[in-house]
Short mmCIF file of C-alpha atoms in Angstrom, two decimals:
data_model
loop_
_atom_site.label_atom_id
_atom_site.label_comp_id
_atom_site.label_asym_id
_atom_site.label_seq_id
_atom_site.Cartn_x
_atom_site.Cartn_y
_atom_site.Cartn_z
CA MET F 962 10.22 -20.14 23.44
CA LYS F 963 10.52 -19.53 27.30
CA LYS F 964 9.49 -15.83 26.62
CA LEU F 965 6.41 -16.65 24.33
CA LEU F 966 4.97 -19.27 27.11
CA LYS F 967 5.67 -16.62 29.69
CA GLY F 968 3.55 -14.39 27.44
CA LEU F 969 0.76 -16.54 26.80
CA ARG F 970 0.39 -17.05 30.87
CA GLU F 971 0.54 -12.92 30.97
CA PHE F 972 -2.12 -12.64 28.13
CA LYS F 973 -4.39 -14.76 29.62
CA THR F 974 -4.47 -13.52 33.47
CA SER F 975 -4.01 -9.77 32.32
CA TYR F 976 -5.47 -8.34 28.81
CA PHE F 977 -7.89 -11.49 28.59
CA ALA F 978 -8.99 -10.96 32.02
CA THR F 979 -9.74 -7.16 31.69
CA HIS F 980 -11.21 -7.34 28.25
CA GLN F 981 -13.38 -10.57 28.50
CA ALA F 982 -16.69 -8.81 26.92
CA LEU F 983 -14.84 -8.13 23.72
CA PHE F 984 -13.76 -11.70 23.50
CA GLU F 985 -17.03 -12.74 24.24
CA GLU F 986 -18.34 -10.44 21.29
CA LEU F 987 -15.62 -11.60 18.96
CA SER F 988 -16.25 -15.39 19.22
CA HIS F 989 -19.59 -15.11 17.79
CA ALA F 990 -18.48 -13.05 14.56
CA GLN F 991 -15.74 -10.66 13.24
CA ARG F 992 -16.65 -7.21 11.54
CA PRO F 993 -13.73 -5.72 10.12
CA ARG F 994 -13.76 -2.69 7.55
CA VAL F 995 -10.13 -2.80 6.68
CA LEU F 996 -8.00 -5.39 4.77
CA PHE F 997 -4.46 -4.58 5.84
CA ILE F 998 -1.93 -6.19 3.11
CA THR F 999 1.57 -6.04 4.04
CA CYS F 1000 5.16 -7.65 4.44
CA SER F 1001 5.90 -10.78 6.59
CA ASP F 1002 8.64 -8.85 8.08
CA SER F 1003 9.18 -8.83 11.95
CA ARG F 1004 9.48 -5.11 12.28
CA ILE F 1005 5.85 -4.47 10.83
CA ASP F 1006 2.68 -4.90 13.27
CA PRO F 1007 -0.31 -3.39 11.56
CA ASN F 1008 -2.17 -2.99 14.71
CA LEU F 1009 0.67 -1.15 16.53
CA ILE F 1010 1.37 1.16 13.75
CA THR F 1011 -2.29 1.95 13.32
CA GLN F 1012 -3.63 1.76 16.91
CA ALA F 1013 -6.09 -0.78 15.64
CA GLY F 1014 -8.15 -2.71 18.16
CA LEU F 1015 -8.52 -6.53 17.73
CA GLY F 1016 -11.23 -7.59 15.15
CA GLU F 1017 -10.74 -4.09 13.27
CA LEU F 1018 -8.04 -5.39 10.60
CA PHE F 1019 -8.18 -8.46 8.18
CA VAL F 1020 -4.68 -8.89 7.36
CA ILE F 1021 -2.82 -10.68 4.52
CA ARG F 1022 1.43 -10.84 5.21
CA ASN F 1023 3.65 -12.29 2.89
CA ALA F 1024 7.25 -11.56 1.57
CA GLY F 1025 7.19 -8.00 -0.38
CA ASN F 1026 3.30 -7.59 0.45
CA ILE F 1027 2.74 -9.03 -3.22
CA ILE F 1028 -0.59 -9.69 -4.78
CA PRO F 1029 -0.15 -11.78 -7.78
CA PRO F 1030 -2.64 -10.90 -10.30
CA TYR F 1031 -6.16 -12.51 -10.59
CA GLY F 1032 -5.66 -15.91 -11.99
CA ALA F 1033 -2.01 -16.13 -11.79
CA THR F 1034 -2.16 -18.51 -8.70
CA ASN F 1035 -4.20 -20.34 -6.70
CA GLY F 1036 -2.40 -19.25 -3.69
CA GLY F 1037 -4.15 -17.78 -0.51
CA GLU F 1038 -3.80 -14.26 -1.19
CA GLY F 1039 -6.56 -14.32 -3.91
CA ALA F 1040 -8.65 -16.41 -1.78
CA THR F 1041 -8.53 -14.20 1.07
CA ILE F 1042 -9.00 -11.23 -0.64
CA GLU F 1043 -12.44 -12.78 -2.19
CA TYR F 1044 -13.49 -13.40 1.23
CA ALA F 1045 -12.45 -10.39 2.56
CA VAL F 1046 -14.31 -8.16 0.22
CA HIS F 1047 -17.58 -10.79 -0.36
CA ALA F 1048 -17.93 -12.34 2.76
CA LEU F 1049 -17.04 -9.63 5.03
CA ASP F 1050 -17.81 -6.91 3.32
CA ILE F 1051 -14.34 -5.03 3.50
CA GLN F 1052 -14.82 -1.11 2.75
CA HIS F 1053 -10.88 -0.54 2.38
CA ILE F 1054 -7.77 -2.41 1.59
CA ILE F 1055 -4.30 -0.91 2.44
CA VAL F 1056 -1.19 -2.20 1.01
CA CYS F 1057 1.89 -1.23 2.76
CA GLY F 1058 5.21 -1.74 1.96
CA HIS F 1059 8.13 -0.60 4.54
CA SER F 1060 11.79 0.65 4.41
CA HIS F 1061 14.52 -1.66 4.23
CA CYS F 1062 12.57 -4.61 2.75
CA GLY F 1063 14.38 -7.64 2.46
CA ALA F 1064 11.97 -9.19 -0.26
CA ILE F 1065 12.25 -5.97 -2.20
CA LYS F 1066 16.37 -6.05 -1.72
CA GLY F 1067 16.00 -9.62 -3.29
CA LEU F 1068 13.73 -8.43 -6.06
CA LEU F 1069 16.56 -6.09 -7.01
CA LYS F 1070 18.90 -9.11 -7.37
CA LEU F 1071 16.61 -11.91 -8.21
CA GLU F 1072 18.89 -13.85 -10.64
CA LYS F 1073 20.99 -14.43 -7.75
CA LEU F 1074 18.21 -16.18 -5.77
CA GLU F 1075 17.37 -18.97 -8.12
CA ASP F 1076 19.72 -21.26 -6.87
CA GLU F 1077 19.93 -20.33 -3.25
CA MET F 1078 16.27 -19.93 -2.79
CA PRO F 1079 14.24 -21.26 -5.60
CA LEU F 1080 10.81 -20.66 -4.04
CA VAL F 1081 11.53 -17.34 -2.94
CA HIS F 1082 12.87 -16.73 -6.50
CA ASP F 1083 9.63 -18.02 -7.88
CA TRP F 1084 7.47 -15.75 -5.52
CA LEU F 1085 9.44 -12.66 -6.09
CA LYS F 1086 8.62 -13.13 -9.83
CA TYR F 1087 5.25 -12.02 -9.19
CA ALA F 1088 6.49 -8.35 -8.65
CA GLU F 1089 8.50 -8.73 -11.79
CA SER F 1090 6.71 -5.20 -13.01
CA THR F 1091 8.10 -3.54 -10.24
CA ARG F 1092 11.83 -4.94 -10.95
CA ARG F 1093 11.64 -3.67 -14.76
CA LEU F 1094 9.62 -0.42 -14.01
CA VAL F 1095 12.55 0.21 -11.56
CA LYS F 1096 15.63 -1.06 -13.74
CA ASP F 1097 14.20 1.03 -16.83
CA ASN F 1098 13.52 4.18 -15.27
CA TYR F 1099 15.26 4.77 -12.05
CA GLY F 1100 19.04 4.20 -13.44
CA THR F 1101 20.23 7.28 -11.51
CA TYR F 1102 19.51 5.93 -8.11
CA SER F 1103 21.60 3.12 -6.21
CA GLY F 1104 21.70 1.65 -2.64
CA GLU F 1105 19.35 2.70 -0.18
CA GLU F 1106 17.71 5.39 -2.32
CA LEU F 1107 17.04 2.65 -4.93
CA LEU F 1108 15.73 0.33 -2.53
CA GLU F 1109 13.28 3.09 -1.06
CA VAL F 1110 12.15 3.98 -4.58
CA ALA F 1111 11.46 0.14 -5.32
CA VAL F 1112 9.60 -0.11 -2.00
CA ALA F 1113 7.29 2.62 -3.43
CA GLU F 1114 6.71 1.58 -6.82
CA ASN F 1115 6.12 -2.12 -5.92
CA VAL F 1116 3.18 -1.05 -3.42
CA LEU F 1117 1.64 0.92 -6.59
CA THR F 1118 2.14 -2.34 -8.71
CA GLN F 1119 0.15 -4.36 -6.06
CA ILE F 1120 -2.62 -1.63 -6.19
CA GLU F 1121 -2.89 -2.71 -9.90
CA ASN F 1122 -2.74 -6.24 -9.19
CA LEU F 1123 -5.92 -5.83 -6.90
CA ARG F 1124 -7.72 -4.12 -9.69
CA THR F 1125 -7.71 -7.52 -11.61
CA TYR F 1126 -9.75 -9.13 -9.04
CA PRO F 1127 -13.37 -9.11 -10.29
CA VAL F 1128 -14.74 -8.88 -6.76
CA VAL F 1129 -12.29 -5.73 -6.28
CA HIS F 1130 -13.09 -4.07 -9.88
CA SER F 1131 -16.91 -4.42 -9.02
CA LYS F 1132 -16.70 -3.17 -5.54
CA ILE F 1133 -14.66 0.18 -7.10
CA TYR F 1134 -16.96 0.73 -9.81
CA ARG F 1135 -19.84 0.88 -7.08
CA LYS F 1136 -17.67 3.38 -4.74
CA GLN F 1137 -18.15 0.44 -2.40
CA LEU F 1138 -14.23 0.00 -1.88
CA HIS F 1139 -11.26 2.06 -1.89
CA LEU F 1140 -7.60 1.35 -2.11
CA TYR F 1141 -4.50 2.87 -0.33
CA ALA F 1142 -1.25 2.52 -1.13
CA TRP F 1143 1.02 3.28 2.16
CA VAL F 1144 5.11 2.90 2.45
CA TYR F 1145 5.68 2.50 6.43
CA MET F 1146 9.55 4.02 7.52
CA ILE F 1147 10.79 2.01 10.21
CA GLU F 1148 13.47 4.33 11.83
CA THR F 1149 11.07 7.39 11.86
CA GLY F 1150 7.33 5.75 12.59
CA GLU F 1151 6.06 7.61 9.87
CA VAL F 1152 3.83 6.50 7.10
CA PHE F 1153 3.64 7.87 3.80
CA ALA F 1154 0.23 7.31 1.41
CA TYR F 1155 0.18 7.89 -2.36
CA ASP F 1156 -2.06 10.44 -3.55
CA PRO F 1157 -2.93 9.90 -7.09
CA VAL F 1158 -4.09 13.50 -7.63
CA SER F 1159 -0.21 14.86 -7.32
CA HIS F 1160 1.38 11.52 -8.09
CA SER F 1161 3.33 11.59 -4.90
CA TYR F 1162 3.70 10.09 -1.11
CA MET F 1163 2.01 12.47 1.63
CA LEU F 1164 1.12 11.75 5.04
CA PRO F 1165 -1.97 10.34 5.04
CA GLN F 1166 -4.22 12.53 6.80
CA SER F 1167 -3.98 15.03 3.51
CA GLN F 1168 -5.91 12.78 1.84
CA LEU F 1169 -8.96 13.20 3.82
CA PRO F 1170 -10.55 16.58 4.01
CA GLU F 1171 -12.15 15.98 7.63
CA LEU F 1172 -8.58 14.96 8.70
CA ALA F 1173 -6.67 17.63 6.80
CA LYS F 1174 -8.36 20.17 9.05
CA ASP F 1175 -7.70 18.10 12.45
CA GLU F 1176 -5.07 20.31 14.44
CA SER F 1177 -3.87 17.94 16.16
CA LEU F 1178 -2.53 16.02 13.33
CA THR F 1179 -1.35 19.36 11.71
CA ASN F 1180 0.50 20.06 14.74
CA MET F 1181 2.05 16.71 14.67
CA PHE F 1182 3.28 16.67 11.40
CA PRO F 1183 3.51 20.24 10.25
CA ALA F 1184 5.35 19.52 6.78
CA CYS F 1185 2.57 17.72 5.64
CA ASP F 1186 0.97 19.69 2.53
CA ALA F 1187 -2.73 18.94 2.17
CA LEU F 1188 -3.58 19.26 -1.13
CA ILE F 1189 -7.41 18.00 -1.17
CA LYS F 1190 -8.43 20.18 2.10
CA ASP F 1191 -11.85 20.97 0.87
CA ALA F 1192 -12.55 18.38 -2.07
CA ASP F 1193 -15.31 15.77 -1.63
CA ASP F 1194 -14.83 12.19 -3.36
CA GLU F 1195 -16.66 13.15 -6.57
CA GLU F 1196 -14.20 16.50 -6.91
CA ILE F 1197 -11.34 14.07 -6.43
CA GLU F 1198 -12.31 11.64 -8.99
CA GLU F 1199 -12.90 14.37 -11.69
CA VAL F 1200 -9.40 15.53 -11.03
CA ILE F 1201 -8.06 11.94 -11.52
CA VAL F 1202 -10.11 11.07 -14.54
CA HIS F 1203 -8.96 14.52 -15.77
CA GLU F 1204 -5.02 13.72 -15.03
CA VAL F 1205 -5.80 10.44 -16.71
CA ALA F 1206 -7.28 11.60 -19.82
CA ASN F 1207 -4.29 14.32 -20.17
CA SER F 1208 -1.46 12.14 -19.34
CA HIS F 1209 -2.86 9.67 -22.39
CA LYS F 1210 -3.43 12.77 -24.93
CA HIS F 1211 -0.36 14.96 -24.26
CA ARG F 1212 2.46 12.94 -22.84
CA SER F 1213 5.15 11.60 -25.33
CA GLN F 1214 7.36 8.59 -24.38
CA GLU F 1215 10.31 11.17 -23.79
CA ALA F 1216 8.07 13.27 -21.55
CA THR F 1217 7.38 9.79 -19.38
CA ALA F 1218 10.91 8.81 -18.89
CA GLN F 1219 11.55 12.26 -17.77
CA THR F 1220 8.83 12.03 -15.11
CA TYR F 1221 11.14 9.39 -13.54
CA HIS F 1222 14.01 11.47 -13.01
CA ARG F 1223 15.22 12.07 -9.58
CA SER F 1224 13.34 15.38 -8.26
CA GLU F 1225 14.17 17.00 -4.98
CA GLU F 1226 10.64 18.72 -4.96
CA LEU F 1227 9.19 16.40 -2.32
CA VAL F 1228 5.81 17.12 -0.71
CA VAL F 1229 7.12 15.94 2.71
CA PRO F 1230 10.44 17.38 3.49
CA GLY F 1231 10.97 15.21 6.30
CA ASN F 1232 11.59 12.21 4.06
CA ARG F 1233 14.33 13.06 1.43
CA ARG F 1234 14.47 9.75 -0.11
CA ILE F 1235 10.98 8.90 -1.44
CA PRO F 1236 10.88 11.01 -4.51
CA THR F 1237 7.52 12.24 -6.25
CA THR F 1238 6.68 9.05 -7.61
CA PRO F 1239 4.27 9.37 -10.80
CA LEU F 1240 2.15 6.37 -11.98
CA SER F 1241 3.07 5.63 -15.78
CA PRO F 1242 0.09 5.95 -18.16
CA GLU F 1243 0.30 2.33 -18.11
CA GLN F 1244 -0.33 2.47 -14.47
CA GLN F 1245 -3.04 4.78 -14.57
CA ASP F 1246 -4.89 2.92 -17.34
CA ARG F 1247 -5.06 -0.38 -15.28
CA ILE F 1248 -5.79 1.46 -11.79
CA TYR F 1249 -8.79 4.00 -13.19
CA ARG F 1250 -9.82 1.95 -15.89
CA GLY F 1251 -13.51 2.43 -16.44
CA SER F 1252 -13.58 5.89 -14.39
CA ALA F 1253 -14.28 7.95 -17.52
CA ALA F 1254 -17.00 5.86 -18.84
CA ARG F 1255 -18.95 6.25 -15.54
#
């Protein structure tokens, strides 16, 4: 506590003193454009890893960066999402998981938590879709590799759950809201973003045409394979719709199971444990439902 109290004094006399105009402006209103949903883990700092300024991120934090489906609970997550999208006119929602996540470790051994931490057990049940998907489709993984896959798949599960919220679904339909699935690697400082076209996690700048051509970012992350270099939003959407349609038409149950087998063909060679992580047909249908009909 002494360190925290000392920090309060230093904040008031140093940072606050040199940014009074900003705090005066923020005292009247907040205008964030990004809702950042991440874990409560003390090793994760959304503003630090994104270098976002004060007032730029609206943040939800909980164990496992879990978003219960709409109507499943009257908890604060749903209310905060609704407020962010409707009242603050949030334009981007990021769900960011992280390596070595204790909540996901607990999810993988959920039955052991019921007696020791019943509230944690009940909370993690909202990520049962993740646990079952990993159990059924990643049987060849174990240890840290299994954990990293579970973290990556859990982020996609929460993206699915976000789409069940009427206010989110409506704004996505009008192309006024965009969802992003990220995984932060504590040990390297890298962030990987899920790309629905290639069904893989890659460095996030490769998903935006204007950033894919940024030499400073390219030099910083030379291993990144920018697959959408010159595509605009409509072209990307057409590719996604085509992928979903083909998936439902051609993929048998056997082929679907095979897509989950361990793959060494990674988009980013620097991260050897996050595999190409495909959406299942069920996930594709839930995430992109309605896209082909527009």
